[in-house]
Tab-separated table of C-alpha atoms and ligand atoms in Angstrom:
chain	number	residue	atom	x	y	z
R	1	UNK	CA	50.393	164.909	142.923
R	2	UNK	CA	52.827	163.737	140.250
R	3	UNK	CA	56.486	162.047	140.992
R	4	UNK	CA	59.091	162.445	138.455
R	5	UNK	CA	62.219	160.986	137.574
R	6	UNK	CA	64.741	162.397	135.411
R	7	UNK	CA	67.183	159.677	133.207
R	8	UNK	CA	69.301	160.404	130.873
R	9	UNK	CA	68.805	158.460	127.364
R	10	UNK	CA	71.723	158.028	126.006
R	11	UNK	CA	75.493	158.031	127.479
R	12	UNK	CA	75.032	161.182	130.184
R	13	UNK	CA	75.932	164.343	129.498
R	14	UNK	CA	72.534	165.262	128.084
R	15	UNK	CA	72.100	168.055	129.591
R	16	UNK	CA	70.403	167.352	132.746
R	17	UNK	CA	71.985	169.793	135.153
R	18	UNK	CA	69.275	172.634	134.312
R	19	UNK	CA	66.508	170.658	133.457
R	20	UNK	CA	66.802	168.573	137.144
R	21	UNK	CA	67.459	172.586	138.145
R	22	UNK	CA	64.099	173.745	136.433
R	23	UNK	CA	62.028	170.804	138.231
R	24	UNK	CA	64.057	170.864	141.189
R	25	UNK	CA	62.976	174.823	142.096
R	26	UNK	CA	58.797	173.210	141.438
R	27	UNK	CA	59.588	169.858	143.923
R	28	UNK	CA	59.728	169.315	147.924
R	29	UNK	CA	62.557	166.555	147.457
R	30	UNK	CA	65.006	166.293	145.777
R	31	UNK	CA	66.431	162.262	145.773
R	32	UNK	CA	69.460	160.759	143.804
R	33	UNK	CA	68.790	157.161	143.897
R	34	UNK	CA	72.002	155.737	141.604
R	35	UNK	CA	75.216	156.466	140.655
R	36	UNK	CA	78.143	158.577	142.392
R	37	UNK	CA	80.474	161.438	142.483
R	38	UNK	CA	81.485	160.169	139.042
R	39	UNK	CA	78.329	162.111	137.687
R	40	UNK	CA	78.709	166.021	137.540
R	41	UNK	CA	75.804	168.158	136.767
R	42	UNK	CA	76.565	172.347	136.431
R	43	UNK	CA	73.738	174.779	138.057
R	44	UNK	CA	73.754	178.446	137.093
R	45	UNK	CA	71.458	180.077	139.463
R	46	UNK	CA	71.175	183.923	140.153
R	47	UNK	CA	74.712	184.241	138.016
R	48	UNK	CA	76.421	181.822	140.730
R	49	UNK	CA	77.385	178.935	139.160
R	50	UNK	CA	77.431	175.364	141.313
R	51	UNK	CA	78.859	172.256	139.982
R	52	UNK	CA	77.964	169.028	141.805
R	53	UNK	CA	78.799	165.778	141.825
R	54	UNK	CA	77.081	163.767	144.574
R	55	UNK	CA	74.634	165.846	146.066
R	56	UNK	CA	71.072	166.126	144.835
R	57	UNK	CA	70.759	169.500	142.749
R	58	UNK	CA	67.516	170.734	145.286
R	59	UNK	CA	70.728	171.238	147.829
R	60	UNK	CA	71.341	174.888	145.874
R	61	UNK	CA	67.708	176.026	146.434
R	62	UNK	CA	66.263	176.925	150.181
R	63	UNK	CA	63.465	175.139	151.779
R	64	UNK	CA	63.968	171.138	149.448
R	65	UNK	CA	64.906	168.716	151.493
R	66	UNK	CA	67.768	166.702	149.441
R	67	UNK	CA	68.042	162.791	149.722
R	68	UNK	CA	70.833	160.469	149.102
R	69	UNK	CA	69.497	156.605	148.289
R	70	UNK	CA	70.684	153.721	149.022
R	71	UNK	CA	71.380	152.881	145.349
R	72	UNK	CA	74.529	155.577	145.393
R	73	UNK	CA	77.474	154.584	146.522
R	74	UNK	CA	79.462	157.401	148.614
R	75	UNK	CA	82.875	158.848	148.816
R	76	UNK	CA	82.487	160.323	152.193
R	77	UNK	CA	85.573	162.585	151.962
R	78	UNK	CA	84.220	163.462	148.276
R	79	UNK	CA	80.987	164.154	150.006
R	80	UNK	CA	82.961	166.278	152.766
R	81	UNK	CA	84.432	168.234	150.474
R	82	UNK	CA	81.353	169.497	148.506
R	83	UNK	CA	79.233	170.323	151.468
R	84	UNK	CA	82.390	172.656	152.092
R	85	UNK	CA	82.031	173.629	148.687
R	86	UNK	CA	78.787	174.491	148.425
R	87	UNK	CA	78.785	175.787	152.118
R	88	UNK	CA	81.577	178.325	151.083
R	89	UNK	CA	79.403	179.890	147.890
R	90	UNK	CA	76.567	180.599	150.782
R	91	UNK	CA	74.583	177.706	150.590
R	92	UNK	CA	73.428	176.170	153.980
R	93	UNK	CA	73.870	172.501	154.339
R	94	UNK	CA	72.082	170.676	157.529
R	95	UNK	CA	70.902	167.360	158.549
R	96	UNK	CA	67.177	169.098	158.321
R	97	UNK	CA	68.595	169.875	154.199
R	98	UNK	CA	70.298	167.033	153.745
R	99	UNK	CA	69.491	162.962	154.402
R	100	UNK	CA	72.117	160.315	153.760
R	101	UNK	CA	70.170	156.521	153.745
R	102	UNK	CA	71.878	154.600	156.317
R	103	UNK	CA	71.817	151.332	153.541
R	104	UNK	CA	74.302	153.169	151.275
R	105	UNK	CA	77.108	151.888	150.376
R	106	UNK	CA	80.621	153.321	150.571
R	107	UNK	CA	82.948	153.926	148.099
R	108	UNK	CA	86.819	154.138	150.137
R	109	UNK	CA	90.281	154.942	149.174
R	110	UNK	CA	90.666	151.470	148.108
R	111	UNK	CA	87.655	151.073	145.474
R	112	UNK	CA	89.930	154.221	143.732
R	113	UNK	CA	93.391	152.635	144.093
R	114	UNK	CA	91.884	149.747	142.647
R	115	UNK	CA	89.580	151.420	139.446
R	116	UNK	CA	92.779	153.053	138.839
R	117	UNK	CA	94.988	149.898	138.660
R	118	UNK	CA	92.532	148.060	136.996
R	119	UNK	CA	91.813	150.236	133.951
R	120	UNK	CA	96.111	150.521	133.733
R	121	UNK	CA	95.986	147.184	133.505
R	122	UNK	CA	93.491	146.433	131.036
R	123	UNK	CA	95.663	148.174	127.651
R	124	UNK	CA	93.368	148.325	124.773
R	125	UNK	CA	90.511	146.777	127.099
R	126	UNK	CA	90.013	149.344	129.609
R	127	UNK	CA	86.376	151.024	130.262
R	128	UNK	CA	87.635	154.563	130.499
R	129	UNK	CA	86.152	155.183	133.790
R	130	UNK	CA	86.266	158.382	135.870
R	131	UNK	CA	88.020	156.570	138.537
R	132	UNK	CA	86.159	157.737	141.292
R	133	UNK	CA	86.122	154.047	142.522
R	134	UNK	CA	82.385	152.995	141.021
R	135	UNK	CA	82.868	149.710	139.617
R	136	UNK	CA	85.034	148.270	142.721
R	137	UNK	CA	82.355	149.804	145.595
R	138	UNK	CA	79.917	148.433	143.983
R	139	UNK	CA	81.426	144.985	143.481
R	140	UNK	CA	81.580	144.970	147.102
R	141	UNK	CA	78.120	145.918	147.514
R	142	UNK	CA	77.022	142.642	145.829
R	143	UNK	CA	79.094	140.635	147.227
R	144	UNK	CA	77.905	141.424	150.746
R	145	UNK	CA	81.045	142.872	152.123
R	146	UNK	CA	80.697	146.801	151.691
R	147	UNK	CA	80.519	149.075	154.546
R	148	UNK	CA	77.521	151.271	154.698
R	149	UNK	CA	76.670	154.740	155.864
R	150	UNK	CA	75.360	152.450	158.702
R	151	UNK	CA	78.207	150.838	160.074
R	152	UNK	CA	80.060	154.243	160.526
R	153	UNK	CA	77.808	154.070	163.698
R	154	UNK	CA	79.542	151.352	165.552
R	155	UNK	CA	83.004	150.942	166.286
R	156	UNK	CA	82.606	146.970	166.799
R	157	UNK	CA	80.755	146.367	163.576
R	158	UNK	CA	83.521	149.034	161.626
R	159	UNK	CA	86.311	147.228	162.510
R	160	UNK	CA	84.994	142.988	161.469
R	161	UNK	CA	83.784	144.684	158.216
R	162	UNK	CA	86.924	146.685	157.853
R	163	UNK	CA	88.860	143.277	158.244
R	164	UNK	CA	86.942	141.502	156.074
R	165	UNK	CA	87.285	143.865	153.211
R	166	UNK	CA	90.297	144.521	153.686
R	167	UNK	CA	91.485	140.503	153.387
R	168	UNK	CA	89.576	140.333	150.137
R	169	UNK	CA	91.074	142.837	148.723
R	170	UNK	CA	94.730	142.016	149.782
R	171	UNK	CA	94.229	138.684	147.661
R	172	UNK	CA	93.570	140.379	144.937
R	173	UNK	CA	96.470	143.421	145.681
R	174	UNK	CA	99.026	140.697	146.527
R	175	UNK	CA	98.183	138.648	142.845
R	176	UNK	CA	98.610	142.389	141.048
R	177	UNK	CA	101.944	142.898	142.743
R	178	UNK	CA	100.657	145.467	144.386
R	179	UNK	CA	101.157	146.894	148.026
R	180	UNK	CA	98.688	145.542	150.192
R	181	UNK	CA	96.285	147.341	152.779
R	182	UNK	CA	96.835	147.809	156.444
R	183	UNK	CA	93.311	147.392	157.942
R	184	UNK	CA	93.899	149.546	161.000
R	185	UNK	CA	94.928	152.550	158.493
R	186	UNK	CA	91.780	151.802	156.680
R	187	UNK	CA	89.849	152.120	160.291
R	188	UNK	CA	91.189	155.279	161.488
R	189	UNK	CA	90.825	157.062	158.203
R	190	UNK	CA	87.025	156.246	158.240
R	191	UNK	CA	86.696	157.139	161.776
R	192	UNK	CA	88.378	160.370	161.140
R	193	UNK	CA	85.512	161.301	158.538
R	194	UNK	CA	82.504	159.969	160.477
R	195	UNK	CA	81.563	163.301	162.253
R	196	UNK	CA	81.246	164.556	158.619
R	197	UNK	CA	78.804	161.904	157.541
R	198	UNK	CA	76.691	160.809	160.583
R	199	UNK	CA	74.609	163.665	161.055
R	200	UNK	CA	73.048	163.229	158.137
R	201	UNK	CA	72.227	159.904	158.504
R	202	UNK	CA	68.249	159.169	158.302
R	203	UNK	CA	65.723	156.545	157.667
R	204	UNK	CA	65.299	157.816	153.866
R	205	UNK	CA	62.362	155.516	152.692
R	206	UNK	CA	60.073	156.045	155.456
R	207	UNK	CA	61.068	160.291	154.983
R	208	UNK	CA	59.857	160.069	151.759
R	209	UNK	CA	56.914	157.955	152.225
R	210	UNK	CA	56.148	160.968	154.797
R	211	UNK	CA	56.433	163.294	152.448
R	212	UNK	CA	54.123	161.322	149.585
R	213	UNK	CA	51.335	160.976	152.145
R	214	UNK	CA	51.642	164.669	152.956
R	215	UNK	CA	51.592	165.098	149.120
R	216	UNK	CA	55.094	166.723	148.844
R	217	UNK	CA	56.351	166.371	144.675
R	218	UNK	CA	59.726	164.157	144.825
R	219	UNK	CA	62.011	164.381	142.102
R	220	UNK	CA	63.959	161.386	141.515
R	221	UNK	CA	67.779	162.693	140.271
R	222	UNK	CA	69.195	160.169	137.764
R	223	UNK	CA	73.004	159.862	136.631
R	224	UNK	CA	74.371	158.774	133.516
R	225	UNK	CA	71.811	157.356	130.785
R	226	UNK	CA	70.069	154.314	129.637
R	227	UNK	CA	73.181	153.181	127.683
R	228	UNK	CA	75.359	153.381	130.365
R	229	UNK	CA	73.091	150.753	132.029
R	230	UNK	CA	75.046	147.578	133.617
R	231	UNK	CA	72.220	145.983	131.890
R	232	UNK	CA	70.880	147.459	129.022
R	233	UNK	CA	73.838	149.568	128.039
R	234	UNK	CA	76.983	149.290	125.745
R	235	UNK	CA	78.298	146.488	128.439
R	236	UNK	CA	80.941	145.871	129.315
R	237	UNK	CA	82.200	149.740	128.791
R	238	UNK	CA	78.979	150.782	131.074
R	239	UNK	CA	78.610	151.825	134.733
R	240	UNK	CA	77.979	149.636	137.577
R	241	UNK	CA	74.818	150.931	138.167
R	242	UNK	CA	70.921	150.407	136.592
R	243	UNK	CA	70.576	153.946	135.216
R	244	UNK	CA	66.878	153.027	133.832
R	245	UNK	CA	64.022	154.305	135.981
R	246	UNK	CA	63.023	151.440	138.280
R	247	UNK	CA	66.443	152.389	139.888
R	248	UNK	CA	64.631	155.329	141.381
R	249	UNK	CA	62.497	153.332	143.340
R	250	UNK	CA	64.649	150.439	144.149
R	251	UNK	CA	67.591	153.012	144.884
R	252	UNK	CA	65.351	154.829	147.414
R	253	UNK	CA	63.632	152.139	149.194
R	254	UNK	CA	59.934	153.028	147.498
R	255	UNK	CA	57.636	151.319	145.857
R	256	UNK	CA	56.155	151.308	141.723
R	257	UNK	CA	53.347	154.298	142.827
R	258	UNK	CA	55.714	156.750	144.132
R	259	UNK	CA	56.776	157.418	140.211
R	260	UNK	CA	54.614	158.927	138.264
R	261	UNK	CA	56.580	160.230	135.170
R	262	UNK	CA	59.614	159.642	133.528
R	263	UNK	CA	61.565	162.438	131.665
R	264	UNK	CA	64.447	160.898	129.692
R	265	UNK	CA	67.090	163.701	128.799
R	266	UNK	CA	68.091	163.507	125.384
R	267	UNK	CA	70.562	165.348	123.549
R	268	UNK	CA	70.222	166.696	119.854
R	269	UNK	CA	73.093	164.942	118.769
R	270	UNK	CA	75.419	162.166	120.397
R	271	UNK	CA	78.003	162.380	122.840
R	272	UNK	CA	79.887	159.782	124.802
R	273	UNK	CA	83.171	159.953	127.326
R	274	UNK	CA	85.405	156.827	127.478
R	275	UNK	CA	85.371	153.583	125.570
R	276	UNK	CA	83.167	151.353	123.833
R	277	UNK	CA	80.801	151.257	120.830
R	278	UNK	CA	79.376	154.311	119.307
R	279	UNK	CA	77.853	153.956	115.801
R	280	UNK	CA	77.249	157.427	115.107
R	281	UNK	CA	80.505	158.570	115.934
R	282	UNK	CA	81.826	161.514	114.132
R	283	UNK	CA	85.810	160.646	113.975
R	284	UNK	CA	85.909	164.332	111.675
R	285	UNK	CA	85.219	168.425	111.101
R	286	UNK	CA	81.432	167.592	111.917
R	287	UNK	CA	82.688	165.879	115.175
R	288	UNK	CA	84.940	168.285	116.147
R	289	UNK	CA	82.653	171.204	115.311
R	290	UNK	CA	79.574	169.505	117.691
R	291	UNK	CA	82.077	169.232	120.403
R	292	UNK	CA	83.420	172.782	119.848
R	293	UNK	CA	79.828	174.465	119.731
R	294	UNK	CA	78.419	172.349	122.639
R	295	UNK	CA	81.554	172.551	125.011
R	296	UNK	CA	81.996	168.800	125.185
R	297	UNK	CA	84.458	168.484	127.550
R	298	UNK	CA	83.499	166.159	131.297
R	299	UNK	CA	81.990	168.665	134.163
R	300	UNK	CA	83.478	166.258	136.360
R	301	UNK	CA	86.878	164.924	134.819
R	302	UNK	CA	87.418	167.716	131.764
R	303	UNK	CA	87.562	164.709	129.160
R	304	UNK	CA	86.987	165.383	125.810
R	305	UNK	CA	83.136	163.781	124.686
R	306	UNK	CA	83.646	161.717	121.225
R	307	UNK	CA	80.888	163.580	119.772
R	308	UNK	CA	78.086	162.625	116.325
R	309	UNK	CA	75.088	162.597	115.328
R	310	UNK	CA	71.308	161.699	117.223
R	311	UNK	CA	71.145	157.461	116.864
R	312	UNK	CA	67.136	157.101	117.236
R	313	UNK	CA	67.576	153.722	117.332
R	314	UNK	CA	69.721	153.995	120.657
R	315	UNK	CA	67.564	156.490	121.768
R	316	UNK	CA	64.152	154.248	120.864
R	317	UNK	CA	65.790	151.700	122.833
R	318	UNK	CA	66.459	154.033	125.881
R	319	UNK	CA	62.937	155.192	126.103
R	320	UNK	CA	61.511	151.225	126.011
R	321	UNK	CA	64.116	149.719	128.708
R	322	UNK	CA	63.937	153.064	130.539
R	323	UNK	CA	60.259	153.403	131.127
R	324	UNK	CA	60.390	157.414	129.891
R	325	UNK	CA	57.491	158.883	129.028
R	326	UNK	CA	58.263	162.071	127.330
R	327	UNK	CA	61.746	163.520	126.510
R	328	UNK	CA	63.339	166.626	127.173
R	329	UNK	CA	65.430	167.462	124.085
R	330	UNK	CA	68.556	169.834	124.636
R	331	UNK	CA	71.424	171.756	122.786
R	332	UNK	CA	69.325	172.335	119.531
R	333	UNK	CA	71.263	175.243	119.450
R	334	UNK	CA	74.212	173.292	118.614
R	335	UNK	CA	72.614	172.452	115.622
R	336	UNK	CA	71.732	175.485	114.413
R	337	UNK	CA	74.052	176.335	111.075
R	338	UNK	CA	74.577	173.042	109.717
R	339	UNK	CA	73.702	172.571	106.123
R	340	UNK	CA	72.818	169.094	106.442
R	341	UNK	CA	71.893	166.667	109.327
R	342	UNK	CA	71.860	163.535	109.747
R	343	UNK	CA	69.579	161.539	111.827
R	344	UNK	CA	70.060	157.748	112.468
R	345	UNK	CA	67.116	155.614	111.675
R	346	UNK	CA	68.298	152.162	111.486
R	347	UNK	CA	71.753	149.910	110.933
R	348	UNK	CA	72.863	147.462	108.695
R	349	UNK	CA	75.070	144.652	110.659
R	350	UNK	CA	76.321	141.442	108.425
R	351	UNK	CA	74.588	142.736	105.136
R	352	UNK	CA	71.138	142.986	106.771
R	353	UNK	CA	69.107	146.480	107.797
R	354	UNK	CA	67.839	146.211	111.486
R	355	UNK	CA	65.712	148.486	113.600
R	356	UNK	CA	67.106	147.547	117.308
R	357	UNK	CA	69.766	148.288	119.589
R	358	UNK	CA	71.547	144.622	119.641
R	359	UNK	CA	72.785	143.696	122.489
R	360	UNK	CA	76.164	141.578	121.596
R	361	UNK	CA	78.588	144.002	121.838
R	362	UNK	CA	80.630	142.698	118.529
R	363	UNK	CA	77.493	143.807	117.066
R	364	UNK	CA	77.036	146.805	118.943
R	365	UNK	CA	81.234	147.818	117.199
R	366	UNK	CA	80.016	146.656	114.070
R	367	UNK	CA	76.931	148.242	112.722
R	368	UNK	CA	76.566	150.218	110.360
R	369	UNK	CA	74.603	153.439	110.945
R	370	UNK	CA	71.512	154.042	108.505
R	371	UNK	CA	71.048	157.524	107.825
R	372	UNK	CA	67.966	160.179	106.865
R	373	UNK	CA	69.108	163.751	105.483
R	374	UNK	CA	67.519	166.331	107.099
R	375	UNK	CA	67.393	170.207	105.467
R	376	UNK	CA	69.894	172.332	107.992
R	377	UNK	CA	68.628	175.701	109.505
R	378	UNK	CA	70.878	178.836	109.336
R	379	UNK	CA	68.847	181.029	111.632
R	380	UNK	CA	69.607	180.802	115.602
R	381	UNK	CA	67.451	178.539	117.965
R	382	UNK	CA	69.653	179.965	120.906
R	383	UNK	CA	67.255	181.169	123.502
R	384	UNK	CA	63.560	180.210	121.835
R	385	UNK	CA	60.811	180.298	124.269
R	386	UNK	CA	58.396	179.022	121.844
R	387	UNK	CA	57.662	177.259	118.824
R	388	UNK	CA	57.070	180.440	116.645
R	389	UNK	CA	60.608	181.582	117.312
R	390	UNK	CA	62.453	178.422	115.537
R	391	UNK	CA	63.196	178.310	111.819
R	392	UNK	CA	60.827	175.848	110.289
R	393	UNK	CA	63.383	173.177	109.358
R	394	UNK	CA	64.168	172.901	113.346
R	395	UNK	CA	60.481	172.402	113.973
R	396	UNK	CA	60.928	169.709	111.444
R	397	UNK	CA	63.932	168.392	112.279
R	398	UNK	CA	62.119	167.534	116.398
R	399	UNK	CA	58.815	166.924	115.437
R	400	UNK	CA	60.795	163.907	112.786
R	401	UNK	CA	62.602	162.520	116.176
R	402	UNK	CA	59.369	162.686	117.705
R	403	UNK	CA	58.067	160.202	115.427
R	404	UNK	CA	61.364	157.755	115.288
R	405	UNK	CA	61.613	157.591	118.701
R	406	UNK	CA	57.793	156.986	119.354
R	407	UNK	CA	57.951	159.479	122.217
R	408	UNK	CA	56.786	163.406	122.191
R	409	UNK	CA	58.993	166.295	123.425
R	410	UNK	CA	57.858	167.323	127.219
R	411	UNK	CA	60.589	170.124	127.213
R	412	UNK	CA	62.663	171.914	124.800
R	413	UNK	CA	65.959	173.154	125.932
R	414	UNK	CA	67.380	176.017	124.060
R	415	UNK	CA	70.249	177.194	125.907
R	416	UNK	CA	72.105	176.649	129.725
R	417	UNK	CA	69.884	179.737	130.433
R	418	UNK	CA	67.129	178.398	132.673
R	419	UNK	CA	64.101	180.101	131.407
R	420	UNK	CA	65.333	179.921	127.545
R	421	UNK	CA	62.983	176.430	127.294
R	422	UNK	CA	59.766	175.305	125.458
R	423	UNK	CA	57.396	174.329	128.306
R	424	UNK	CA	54.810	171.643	125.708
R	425	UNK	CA	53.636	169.791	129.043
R	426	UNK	CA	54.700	169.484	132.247
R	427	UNK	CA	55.651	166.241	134.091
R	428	UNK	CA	54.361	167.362	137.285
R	429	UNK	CA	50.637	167.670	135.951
R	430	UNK	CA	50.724	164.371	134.513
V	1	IMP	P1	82.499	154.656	136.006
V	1	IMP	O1	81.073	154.991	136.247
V	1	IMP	O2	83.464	155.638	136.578
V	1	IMP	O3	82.826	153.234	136.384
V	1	IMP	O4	82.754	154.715	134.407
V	1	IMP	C1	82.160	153.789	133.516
V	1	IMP	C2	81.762	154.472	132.214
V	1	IMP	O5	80.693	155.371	132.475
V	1	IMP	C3	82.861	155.317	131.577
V	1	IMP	O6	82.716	155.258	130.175
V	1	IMP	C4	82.560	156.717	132.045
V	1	IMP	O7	83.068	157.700	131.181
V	1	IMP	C5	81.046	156.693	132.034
V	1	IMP	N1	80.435	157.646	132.955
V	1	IMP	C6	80.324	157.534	134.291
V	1	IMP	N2	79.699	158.605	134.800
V	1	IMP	C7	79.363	159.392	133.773
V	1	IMP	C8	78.646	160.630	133.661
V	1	IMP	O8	78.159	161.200	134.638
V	1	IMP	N3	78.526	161.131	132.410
V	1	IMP	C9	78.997	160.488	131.310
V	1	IMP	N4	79.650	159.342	131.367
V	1	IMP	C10	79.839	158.783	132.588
């Protein structure tokens, strides 16, 4: 029985939230293994439409069991709140549905206050993060100080790690000027919230090592993309997180069988949210008109996407570092009525061509994109179910990325409708 994980490829906001939907409704688990509540993925099911941020997407269907790794780091009053959420729109939530791993890390107040003073303080530097409090939480994760889902479970332990934290981060409130932290407000706050988090506290890895030897499909949930990567991303304007697929295992406490595919999302065209390089960019009417007829505006934080065209080279790169074995390509739609476009196929930085994603990011702000023409379509993709029904230049147009990318299309996405896709294999029968 195949494993999949689902990446995104290039900067999030691929299009993930139906596709993870589509293989979500064909798995037994459903387990987010990175990331936060700074991703947001939107589920149309039955007309009802859910929009999630930190819960696996299998939580909207009956009968998955949904998993939260140790490789996310939680808001547990952000977590609160969309269990009420999703509770109120009729969807059951129970520690039988849902499993928190008692190794995650928590994201507090403080990891906000302090994203949020950061990035005012940076001026032209700043990431652009969604200030949900990633970066910080995550800081304190590897520096052995963060309080996890675990320690909600005793007072004693709460209150030294509480202390601790809180003395760290009061030398760093009191440099900024800043007013500093009372630990015992800290304490009761995350006392008052436990009830809310506790119950679904569970041994995660050894659940879903059950579940592999009873031969139950797992779907690993991935946030953000490749090039969002603290590693192999546009660092420093990244996350604080390995988006690439390992993460699935490492962020769930399993080991390199449990994964059997990788599906990299990966839009027709470019988008990004907050700073940092972007070669493709399109700072003009073809810019404005991709983010117009693709919505490009956050799920999560309603930011405008800076929005251009596919960059195979970034995407090439994404599929190597990020271990995907076929792509699911989405919003060809959005493509559909453009005379002419352009695909990325290499860039010329200091005078000379090169094929790779470098990783200095001077060089990452300074090359210059490399483009191939490619013959429009003026006919509608919007809703195709199968090859016949696309205009030939569209076939042409994929079946060209195909072959820069040096990776075949699993899925073709046509529209948010869930059945409007081109099924050309599927990563469960791998
Ligand atoms: P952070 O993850 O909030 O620290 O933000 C770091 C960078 O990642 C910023 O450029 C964000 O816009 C971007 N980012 C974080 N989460 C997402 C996402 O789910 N989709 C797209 N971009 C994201």
């Amino acid at each position: 029985m195949a494993n999949v994980a689902v990446i995104g490829s290039q900067w999030g906001d691929e299009g993930k939230g139906k596709i993870v939907d589509w293989l979500s409704s064909r798995s037994d688990v459903v387990v987010r293994f990175q990331g936060g509540h700074n991703a947001g993925h939107t589920l149309v099911i039955d007309g009802v439409t859910y929009k999630l941020s930190l819960l696996p997407s299998g939580i909207v269907r009956g009968g998955k069991i949904s998993i939260i790794g140790n490789g996310v780091v939680i808001d547990p009053w952000a977590l609160a709140k969309e269990i009420q959420y999703i509770t109120d729109l009729g969807i059951m939530v129970s520690p039988e549905s849902l499993k928190i791993a008692e190794n995650a890390t928590l994201i507090l107040p403080l990891h906000q206050r302090l994203d949020s003073l950061r990035e005012g303080l940076s001026g032209d530097d700043k990431i652009g993060t969604t200030k949900r409090g990633i970066g910080p939480a995550y800081e304190d994760k590897v520096g052995r100080r963060a309080i996890r889902v675990t320690d909600l479970a005793n007072e004693k332990t709460l209150v030294n790690k509480v202390n601790k934290l809180v003395n760290h981060h009061n030398i760093v409130l009191r440099g900024m000027g800043e007013k500093e932290l009372n630990p015992s407000d800290v304490l009761k706050e995350l006392i008052a919230i436990t009830d809310k988090i506790l119950p679904y506290m569970a041994r995660v890895s050894i659940i879903l090592s059950e579940a592999r030897k009873a031969g139950k499909r797992i779907l690993f949930e991935g946030a953000q993309g490749v090039m969002l990567d603290v590693d192999h991303g546009t660092y420093p304007f990244v996350t604080s997180s390995n988006t690439i697929s390992p993460t699935a295992l490492s962020g769930v406490g399993q080991n390199l069988k449990a994964l059997n595919f990788v599906l990299g999302i990966t839009k027709a065209y470019t988008t990004r949210v907050g700073e940092g390089p972007f070669p493709t960019e399109q700072e003009n009417e073809t810019g404005e008109e991709l983010g117009k007829k693709g919505h490009e505006f956050g799920t999560n934080t309603g930011r405008k996407r800076r929005c251009g065209w596919i960059d195979t080279v970034m995407v090439r790169h994404a599929i190597e570092v990020g271990g995907i074995d076929g792509i699911a390509l989405t919003k060809l739609d959005v493509l559909d009525g453009f005379e002419t476009i352009k695909i990325c196929v290499g860039y010329k930085l200091n005078g000379k061509v090169i094929d790779y994603f470098p990783i200095a990011s001077e060089d990452q702000f300074n090359v210059i994109p490399i483009y191939e023409d490619i013959k429009g379509w003026s006919d509608s993709t919007y809703g195709a179910r199968s090859w016949n029904e696309l205009p030939a230049e569209a076939i042409k147009y994929v079946k060209r990325l195909e072959e820069l990318i040096g990776c075949s299309v699993s899925l073709l996405s046509t529209s948010p409708e869930r059945d409007d896709t081109i099924l050309v294999k599927d990563p469960f029968e791998d």
